[in-house]
Structures are given as C-alpha cells and as structure tokens.
Tab-separated table of C-alpha atoms in Angstrom:
chain	number	residue	atom	x	y	z
A	1	MET	CA	18.013	1.329	-10.966
A	2	ARG	CA	17.635	3.390	-13.945
A	3	ARG	CA	14.175	4.972	-14.270
A	4	ARG	CA	13.568	2.617	-17.533
A	5	ASP	CA	14.299	-0.239	-15.652
A	6	VAL	CA	11.659	0.504	-13.138
A	7	LEU	CA	9.320	1.258	-15.781
A	8	ALA	CA	10.118	-2.409	-17.566
A	9	GLY	CA	9.355	-3.867	-14.286
A	10	ALA	CA	5.802	-2.020	-13.629
A	11	GLY	CA	2.817	-4.101	-13.807
A	12	SER	CA	0.229	-1.653	-14.234
A	13	VAL	CA	-1.591	-0.861	-17.382
A	14	ALA	CA	-1.002	2.768	-17.231
A	15	SER	CA	0.508	4.097	-20.328
A	16	ILE	CA	4.130	5.237	-20.261
A	17	ALA	CA	3.410	8.916	-20.875
A	18	THR	CA	1.288	8.938	-17.617
A	19	LEU	CA	4.078	7.448	-15.799
A	20	ASN	CA	6.523	9.874	-16.911
A	21	CYS	CA	4.433	12.488	-15.527
A	22	PRO	CA	6.281	13.635	-12.083
A	23	ALA	CA	4.147	16.036	-10.822
A	24	PRO	CA	0.694	14.901	-9.094
A	25	ALA	CA	-2.440	15.319	-11.225
A	26	LEU	CA	-4.537	18.265	-10.996
A	27	ALA	CA	-8.233	18.292	-11.641
A	28	GLN	CA	-10.179	21.393	-10.476
A	29	GLY	CA	-7.971	22.041	-7.548
A	30	VAL	CA	-7.672	18.422	-6.645
A	31	ARG	CA	-4.287	16.892	-6.167
A	32	GLU	CA	-3.941	13.114	-7.225
A	33	LEU	CA	-1.368	11.082	-6.039
A	34	ARG	CA	-0.185	7.594	-6.376
A	35	MET	CA	1.212	5.630	-3.598
A	36	VAL	CA	2.906	2.342	-4.293
A	37	THR	CA	3.571	-0.316	-1.201
A	38	ASP	CA	5.631	-3.342	-0.644
A	39	TRP	CA	2.797	-5.385	0.683
A	40	PRO	CA	0.262	-7.726	-0.832
A	41	GLU	CA	-3.082	-6.284	-1.772
A	42	ARG	CA	-5.333	-8.013	0.765
A	43	LEU	CA	-2.903	-7.907	3.612
A	44	LEU	CA	-4.000	-7.018	7.202
A	45	GLY	CA	-2.255	-4.452	8.861
A	46	LEU	CA	0.340	-3.103	7.032
A	47	GLN	CA	-1.505	-2.878	3.772
A	48	ALA	CA	-4.508	-1.987	5.424
A	49	SER	CA	-2.577	1.221	7.201
A	50	ALA	CA	-1.557	2.447	3.836
A	51	VAL	CA	-4.994	2.583	2.950
A	52	ARG	CA	-5.905	4.108	6.045
A	53	LEU	CA	-3.269	6.806	5.802
A	54	ALA	CA	-4.111	7.678	2.241
A	55	ARG	CA	-7.867	8.065	3.194
A	56	ALA	CA	-6.888	10.044	6.137
A	57	ILE	CA	-5.002	12.739	4.190
A	58	GLY	CA	-7.804	13.090	1.717
A	59	ILE	CA	-10.279	13.810	4.777
A	60	ALA	CA	-8.168	15.909	6.447
A	61	SER	CA	-7.305	18.004	3.295
A	62	GLY	CA	-11.156	18.267	2.783
A	63	GLY	CA	-10.979	16.101	-0.419
A	64	ARG	CA	-8.249	18.297	-1.894
A	65	ILE	CA	-5.519	15.533	-1.998
A	66	ARG	CA	-6.448	12.251	-3.065
A	67	ILE	CA	-4.295	9.152	-3.126
A	68	GLU	CA	-4.409	6.394	-4.990
A	69	VAL	CA	-2.764	3.121	-3.260
A	70	PHE	CA	-1.071	0.144	-5.418
A	71	PRO	CA	0.114	-2.823	-3.743
A	72	ALA	CA	2.988	-4.583	-4.579
A	73	GLY	CA	3.250	-5.889	-8.127
A	74	THR	CA	0.431	-3.662	-9.567
A	75	LEU	CA	2.306	-0.630	-10.621
A	76	VAL	CA	5.990	-1.608	-9.573
A	77	ARG	CA	7.399	-4.806	-8.391
A	78	ALA	CA	7.690	-5.213	-4.650
A	79	PHE	CA	10.917	-3.629	-3.142
A	80	GLU	CA	11.253	-1.105	-6.072
A	81	SER	CA	9.240	1.407	-4.432
A	82	LEU	CA	12.170	3.914	-3.394
A	83	ASP	CA	13.499	3.873	-7.054
A	84	ALA	CA	9.846	4.317	-8.214
A	85	VAL	CA	9.136	7.531	-6.018
A	86	GLY	CA	12.714	8.998	-6.599
A	87	ALA	CA	12.068	8.822	-10.069
A	88	GLY	CA	8.794	10.311	-10.329
A	89	ILE	CA	6.777	6.987	-11.531
A	90	ALA	CA	4.928	6.982	-8.404
A	91	ASP	CA	4.383	9.930	-5.560
A	92	MET	CA	4.788	8.315	-2.580
A	93	TYR	CA	5.696	4.878	-1.026
A	94	HIS	CA	4.742	3.044	2.151
A	95	SER	CA	7.571	0.480	2.864
A	96	ALA	CA	10.274	-0.898	5.557
A	97	GLU	CA	13.196	1.009	4.889
A	98	TYR	CA	15.418	-2.112	5.682
A	99	TYR	CA	14.325	-3.109	2.153
A	100	PHE	CA	16.871	-0.709	0.722
A	101	GLU	CA	19.843	-1.729	2.388
A	102	LYS	CA	21.615	-2.327	-0.772
A	103	LYS	CA	21.385	1.282	-1.698
A	104	SER	CA	23.006	2.354	2.248
A	105	SER	CA	22.730	-0.059	5.154
A	106	ALA	CA	21.933	3.022	7.200
A	107	PHE	CA	18.327	2.987	5.876
A	108	SER	CA	17.897	0.300	8.820
A	109	PHE	CA	18.219	2.651	11.594
A	110	PHE	CA	15.073	3.786	10.600
A	111	ALA	CA	13.031	0.430	10.308
A	112	ALA	CA	14.707	-2.010	12.418
A	113	VAL	CA	17.888	-3.294	13.905
A	114	PRO	CA	18.561	-6.267	15.977
A	115	PHE	CA	18.295	-5.415	19.755
A	116	GLY	CA	17.394	-2.076	18.753
A	117	PHE	CA	14.247	0.380	19.497
A	118	THR	CA	10.954	-0.515	20.212
A	119	ALA	CA	7.925	1.632	18.677
A	120	ASP	CA	7.945	4.476	21.122
A	121	GLU	CA	11.690	4.301	21.175
A	122	LEU	CA	12.208	4.578	17.584
A	123	PHE	CA	9.201	7.519	17.384
A	124	ALA	CA	11.246	9.138	20.222
A	125	TRP	CA	14.615	9.495	18.453
A	126	VAL	CA	13.071	10.492	15.098
A	127	HIS	CA	11.314	13.122	16.363
A	128	TYR	CA	12.864	14.225	19.711
A	129	GLY	CA	16.486	12.498	19.302
A	130	GLY	CA	17.717	14.387	15.638
A	131	GLY	CA	16.574	11.245	14.029
A	132	GLN	CA	14.274	12.953	11.306
A	133	GLU	CA	17.132	15.508	10.362
A	134	LEU	CA	19.790	12.527	9.660
A	135	TRP	CA	16.698	10.701	7.802
A	136	ASP	CA	16.052	13.524	5.839
A	137	ALA	CA	19.628	13.983	4.545
A	138	LEU	CA	19.627	10.269	3.762
A	139	SER	CA	16.546	9.837	1.780
A	140	GLY	CA	17.379	13.123	0.238
A	141	ARG	CA	20.234	11.649	-1.608
A	142	PHE	CA	17.417	9.461	-3.481
A	143	ASN	CA	15.002	12.335	-4.120
A	144	VAL	CA	12.602	11.362	-1.286
A	145	ARG	CA	11.293	12.861	2.027
A	146	PRO	CA	10.545	10.052	4.572
A	147	LEU	CA	7.960	10.235	7.586
A	148	LEU	CA	7.311	7.597	9.870
A	149	CYS	CA	3.596	6.358	9.462
A	150	CYS	CA	3.210	2.799	10.715
A	151	ASN	CA	4.572	0.335	13.179
A	152	THR	CA	4.284	-3.325	13.777
A	153	GLY	CA	5.562	-3.404	17.365
A	154	ALA	CA	7.546	-6.408	18.770
A	155	GLN	CA	7.659	-8.852	16.504
A	156	MET	CA	7.983	-12.662	16.717
A	157	GLY	CA	11.327	-14.693	16.158
A	158	GLY	CA	9.970	-16.742	13.160
A	159	TRP	CA	8.366	-19.809	11.984
A	160	PHE	CA	10.826	-23.034	11.495
A	161	ASN	CA	10.307	-26.417	10.322
A	162	GLN	CA	12.279	-28.336	13.044
A	163	GLU	CA	12.937	-27.016	16.775
A	164	ILE	CA	15.792	-24.742	17.555
A	165	THR	CA	17.544	-25.987	20.613
A	166	SER	CA	21.053	-24.458	19.808
A	167	LEU	CA	23.226	-22.400	17.422
A	168	GLU	CA	24.022	-25.497	15.918
A	169	ALA	CA	20.310	-25.861	14.830
A	170	LEU	CA	20.821	-22.642	12.941
A	171	ARG	CA	23.596	-23.865	10.801
A	172	GLY	CA	22.546	-24.314	7.158
A	173	ILE	CA	18.677	-23.527	7.390
A	174	ARG	CA	17.190	-21.528	4.586
A	175	TYR	CA	16.084	-18.512	6.581
A	176	ARG	CA	13.944	-15.691	5.077
A	177	MET	CA	14.866	-12.354	6.878
A	178	PRO	CA	15.333	-8.935	5.698
A	179	GLY	CA	17.659	-6.186	6.900
A	180	LEU	CA	20.792	-6.277	9.443
A	181	GLY	CA	18.631	-9.250	11.292
A	182	GLY	CA	19.376	-11.227	8.219
A	183	GLU	CA	23.003	-10.452	8.267
A	184	VAL	CA	23.138	-11.743	11.993
A	185	LEU	CA	21.690	-14.731	11.247
A	186	ARG	CA	23.948	-15.169	8.171
A	187	ARG	CA	27.164	-15.014	10.708
A	188	LEU	CA	25.286	-17.644	12.872
A	189	GLY	CA	25.578	-19.952	10.236
A	190	ALA	CA	21.945	-19.663	8.192
A	191	ILE	CA	21.522	-19.387	4.557
A	192	VAL	CA	19.554	-15.987	4.575
A	193	VAL	CA	17.144	-15.245	1.585
A	194	ASN	CA	14.779	-12.339	1.282
A	195	LEU	CA	11.147	-12.451	0.039
A	196	PRO	CA	8.174	-10.412	-0.360
A	197	GLY	CA	5.513	-11.371	2.046
A	198	GLY	CA	3.526	-12.917	-0.859
A	199	GLU	CA	6.045	-15.756	-1.480
A	200	ILE	CA	6.681	-16.650	2.029
A	201	VAL	CA	4.245	-19.461	2.223
A	202	PRO	CA	4.476	-21.192	-1.227
A	203	SER	CA	8.438	-21.156	-0.445
A	204	LEU	CA	8.015	-22.882	2.872
A	205	GLU	CA	5.441	-25.413	1.013
A	206	SER	CA	7.774	-26.115	-1.665
A	207	GLY	CA	10.771	-26.423	0.942
A	208	ALA	CA	12.682	-23.611	-1.211
A	209	ILE	CA	13.105	-21.936	2.561
A	210	ASP	CA	13.211	-23.871	6.114
A	211	ALA	CA	12.208	-20.923	8.229
A	212	SER	CA	10.803	-17.439	8.212
A	213	GLU	CA	10.018	-14.500	10.092
A	214	TRP	CA	7.095	-11.974	9.313
A	215	ILE	CA	5.386	-10.045	11.933
A	216	GLY	CA	3.527	-11.474	14.764
A	217	PRO	CA	0.517	-13.860	15.144
A	218	TRP	CA	-2.360	-11.215	13.567
A	219	GLU	CA	-0.251	-10.891	9.965
A	220	ASP	CA	1.375	-14.418	10.119
A	221	MET	CA	-1.866	-16.488	10.548
A	222	ALA	CA	-3.618	-14.050	8.126
A	223	LEU	CA	-0.479	-15.496	5.689
A	224	GLY	CA	-1.507	-18.926	6.620
A	225	LEU	CA	2.024	-19.494	8.185
A	226	HIS	CA	0.526	-21.776	11.085
A	227	LYS	CA	-0.802	-24.146	8.071
A	228	VAL	CA	2.776	-25.090	6.881
A	229	VAL	CA	4.920	-24.621	9.783
A	230	ARG	CA	4.939	-26.189	13.164
A	231	PHE	CA	7.168	-24.405	15.536
A	232	TYR	CA	6.942	-20.880	16.423
A	233	TYR	CA	9.849	-18.804	18.367
A	234	TYR	CA	9.797	-15.530	20.050
A	235	PRO	CA	11.218	-12.940	21.045
A	236	GLY	CA	11.946	-11.141	17.499
A	237	PHE	CA	14.968	-9.666	18.694
A	238	HIS	CA	15.859	-8.720	14.939
A	239	GLU	CA	12.823	-6.517	14.929
A	240	PRO	CA	11.748	-5.217	18.284
A	241	GLY	CA	9.523	-2.272	16.808
A	242	THR	CA	9.386	-2.392	12.997
A	243	GLY	CA	8.940	1.502	11.498
A	244	ILE	CA	7.002	1.671	8.523
A	245	ALA	CA	8.070	4.797	6.157
A	246	LEU	CA	5.964	6.888	4.182
A	247	GLY	CA	8.504	8.308	1.390
A	248	ILE	CA	7.304	11.078	-0.678
A	249	ASN	CA	8.773	12.315	-3.893
A	250	GLU	CA	10.913	15.359	-3.176
A	251	GLN	CA	9.495	17.646	-5.698
A	252	VAL	CA	5.983	16.772	-4.646
A	253	TRP	CA	6.906	17.354	-1.050
A	254	GLN	CA	8.217	20.856	-1.768
A	255	SER	CA	4.961	21.657	-3.964
A	256	PHE	CA	3.022	21.261	-0.906
A	257	GLY	CA	2.359	24.551	1.363
A	258	ALA	CA	3.239	24.583	4.718
A	259	ASP	CA	-0.265	23.956	5.788
A	260	ASP	CA	-0.654	20.844	3.689
A	261	ARG	CA	2.987	19.561	4.844
A	262	GLN	CA	1.969	19.744	8.572
A	263	LEU	CA	-1.393	18.346	7.788
A	264	ILE	CA	0.515	15.240	5.967
A	265	GLU	CA	3.056	14.986	8.869
A	266	SER	CA	0.294	15.193	11.569
A	267	VAL	CA	-1.977	12.195	9.773
A	268	ALA	CA	1.348	10.173	9.466
A	269	ALA	CA	2.030	10.493	13.216
A	270	GLY	CA	-1.526	9.773	14.073
A	271	GLU	CA	-1.520	6.309	11.960
A	272	TYR	CA	1.909	5.295	13.364
A	273	ALA	CA	0.238	5.417	16.914
A	274	ARG	CA	-3.149	3.954	15.637
A	275	SER	CA	-1.084	0.965	14.055
A	276	VAL	CA	0.769	0.242	16.839
A	277	ALA	CA	-2.356	-0.315	18.905
A	278	GLU	CA	-4.336	-2.190	16.253
A	279	PHE	CA	-0.919	-4.684	16.052
A	280	ASN	CA	-0.806	-4.999	19.758
A	281	ALA	CA	-4.534	-5.786	20.144
A	282	ASN	CA	-4.589	-8.259	17.144
A	283	ASN	CA	-1.538	-10.071	18.157
A	284	ALA	CA	-2.684	-10.714	21.485
A	285	LEU	CA	-6.164	-11.871	20.247
A	286	TRP	CA	-4.485	-14.044	17.676
A	287	LEU	CA	-1.737	-15.169	20.018
A	288	ARG	CA	-4.632	-16.641	22.238
A	289	LYS	CA	-6.534	-18.495	19.405
A	290	LEU	CA	-3.051	-19.990	18.229
A	291	ARG	CA	-2.411	-21.320	21.751
A	292	ASP	CA	-6.019	-22.984	21.797
A	293	GLU	CA	-5.561	-24.364	18.435
A	294	GLY	CA	-2.699	-26.228	19.877
A	295	SER	CA	-1.280	-27.051	16.470
A	296	VAL	CA	1.711	-24.978	16.726
A	297	LYS	CA	4.690	-24.944	19.275
A	298	ILE	CA	4.956	-21.765	20.525
A	299	LEU	CA	8.814	-21.728	21.826
A	300	PRO	CA	11.153	-19.079	23.445
A	301	PHE	CA	14.330	-19.233	21.599
A	302	ASP	CA	17.425	-20.933	24.052
A	303	GLU	CA	19.482	-18.123	25.781
A	304	SER	CA	22.540	-19.208	23.799
A	305	VAL	CA	20.933	-18.489	20.622
A	306	LEU	CA	19.936	-14.871	21.956
A	307	ARG	CA	23.271	-14.364	23.811
A	308	ALA	CA	25.168	-15.188	20.264
A	309	SER	CA	22.651	-13.064	18.588
A	310	LEU	CA	23.400	-10.069	20.575
A	311	GLN	CA	27.225	-10.454	20.125
A	312	ALA	CA	26.618	-10.834	16.468
A	313	SER	CA	24.481	-7.706	16.375
A	314	ASN	CA	26.856	-5.558	17.785
A	315	ASP	CA	28.909	-5.941	14.948
A	316	VAL	CA	26.620	-6.000	12.540
A	317	ILE	CA	24.981	-2.648	13.498
A	318	ALA	CA	28.395	-1.111	13.944
A	319	GLU	CA	29.527	-1.950	10.314
A	320	ALA	CA	26.154	-0.754	9.111
A	321	GLY	CA	26.995	2.600	10.683
A	322	ALA	CA	30.739	2.839	9.464
A	323	GLY	CA	30.428	3.716	5.977
A	324	ASP	CA	30.427	7.149	4.776
A	325	GLU	CA	30.095	10.310	7.319
A	326	LEU	CA	26.254	10.402	7.027
A	327	SER	CA	26.345	6.947	7.976
A	328	ARG	CA	28.465	7.231	10.732
A	329	LYS	CA	26.617	10.281	12.011
A	330	ILE	CA	23.446	8.155	11.947
A	331	TYR	CA	24.946	5.272	13.609
A	332	GLU	CA	26.290	7.699	16.765
A	333	SER	CA	23.023	9.162	17.068
A	334	TYR	CA	21.266	5.714	17.434
A	335	ARG	CA	23.720	4.529	19.690
A	336	GLN	CA	23.653	7.587	22.125
A	337	PHE	CA	19.809	7.842	22.223
A	338	ARG	CA	19.787	3.951	22.663
A	339	ALA	CA	21.857	4.128	25.748
A	340	SER	CA	19.679	6.942	27.058
A	341	ILE	CA	16.335	5.434	26.479
A	342	MET	CA	17.557	1.945	27.277
A	343	ASP	CA	18.048	3.150	31.099
A	344	TRP	CA	14.715	5.102	31.219
A	345	SER	CA	12.853	1.945	29.662
A	346	ASP	CA	14.664	-0.171	32.392
A	347	VAL	CA	13.591	1.995	35.085
A	348	ALA	CA	10.104	2.506	33.695
A	349	GLU	CA	8.458	0.171	31.601
A	350	ARG	CA	10.504	-3.244	32.083
A	351	ALA	CA	10.371	-2.595	36.031
A	352	PHE	CA	6.255	-1.907	35.978
A	353	LEU	CA	5.967	-5.024	33.506
A	354	ASN	CA	8.079	-7.322	35.947
A	355	SER	CA	5.984	-6.204	38.878
A	356	ARG	CA	2.735	-6.623	37.212
A	357	ARG	CA	3.819	-10.301	36.874
A	358	LEU	CA	4.219	-10.551	40.785
A	359	ALA	CA	0.483	-11.721	41.285
C-alpha cells in the first residue's frame, strides 16, 4: 500500500502536513508519539493493554516519552497499522502480526500458528531461541522494529450457530478466522473471512457469517457474542497463545538512545507478562459466569475435527515457511524450537496439570 493510500483511509481530522511528519514531535524535551491499534476503542484486554503500555512507557521515562493511542478507525483503518507505521504516518502500532500475512505469511509465526506455541513458549522462542533476530529481519523490510508486548493466552475455538459434530458440519459455513488458522479451516471446507473485532457481532446477527472466533470468554462476552450465538467450542487449536506486537517505526526506534530502547523493551516485556495474567484471571471468571447463565452450550470439538485440523495445519505451516530464504529460516527455527519445548512442556506442565486432576 502506498503512503497516500493510507492517508486517504485515515479517519483522523489531523492535517496532512502533520501526518507527513515522520519524526516524533518534540516539545521542551518531551517526545510525543502516535500509536495506532487494530482494536475497537472500548475493547477490554487488547485495547486496554495498548493504553496501559503507553502509560507505562511514559511513567518509566519520567514523562519524557508521551504516547497517544488511536484505536482502529481513528487515525487509520483497521489492519493498516503496519503500512502506517512503516510510512511514518504513525510512530508505532499495537496489533497481531497475522493481520499482515498478505505481506508475508511468515508474520504469523510471531503471533500464532495452529497447534503452535503457548504464551510462555512464544516468549521463550522470541527472546531465547533466536526468534527476535529473525523477526527483526522480517519487519525491517517494512521499516518497523517489532517487540512482543501482550498475549491473550490460550484461546477458545469459536462461536457457531449450529453444533459441530463432525468434519461435515464445517463444510460451507462462513467462518471468521484470521491467520493460518483460517487457511486450515478453508482446507476443511469452511468459507473463511476476516473481519475487525467491531464487525463480528453485526455480521453474525445479519447472517453474513455463521461462526467466528475471537479470543476467550472475557473478551468474547464483552463484544456480546454470547447474546447472538449459542454454541461455544474449545480448544482454540488455531491460537494456543496469541502474541501481540508493538511495532515501532525504524527511524523512530534508532532515534532513541540505548537507555530508552532498553526501557521500552523492558516495559513491553512486563506488559506481556501482565496481559497473560489478566486474560487468564478474567477468562476463568467469565467462563464460570457463562456456565452459570446456562444459555450457551460450551462444547469440545470432536476428536475427528481436531485430528483433521492438525493434519491440515502441518501442511499449512510448512507452506507458510516455504517462501523466500528468510521465511524458510523462520520456519526452521520455529520447527526446531517447537520440538524441543514440546518435550519439556509434556514432562513438566502437561504432567503436572494431569496430576492435579487426580483428586
């Protein structure tokens, strides 16, 4: 997308002259930055995390760095955040990298891939398994420096207007799902679409779509999904721990001194941990509320659906990493780290969680 195309879609009343300024505004030593997000304005969890991150950077910098947060549709349209930041229209974004899969399918490895990393495993790969360097190389092509800054934890499989008792039930349904998970469902016969979060409920109400995943009970009920659909499935094999990125314009990033770059990295890492805890705590609470209300059937996917999804996922993920040389390096790094971390997770967390149920 060209710079003027993004500008044409901007919803802000700011002047073109202001938007064309690639450098952060400076006022008496204070750096004023613009963060765009791909989330609705009042969305709990994700949008709130973006605002909290911006405030935390401001506090940690002693007020020297001020970040104004623009939700989707205010400065730029949803899903245009990468283009906007790369072009200098905004200084940073808060988004899920799989929204940029048309630029490169390898972006999905740094958000979520089906049957891939949990929140802890993704953080481990990016920070201690070589993922960050590969991500820097990928995003650098678009003039962006990326950092993990949030994670939703394990997600749910989605909301459906009918029961999904077999693979046959998936064929022909219009299913909102982004990223590589969407491609998996497409290969299983679903008609896959991608919509911003704010458009999901109206689309379900109108019949434009038959099913949709979002995140988990907390965020899903905040959107009102439980009021329009009655079947809620798990597990969310497509997004076992969805990472959210803070993407910073490369020139803005390089203009910071080493201390401020470390400050931003540390605050982003802290918000990552806090967001996982927040999602887990609230999902547990709202799952109980949803069960108590009794108006929604909370059901596991049939094993045949999961087996077919896993088989299709292996092909989809391999194809996503089969592009150029960098994509192949990212896929190979992901594949090797996943094999290693799965062994440890099985011996450690899975074994413990199973034993906790013995009583």
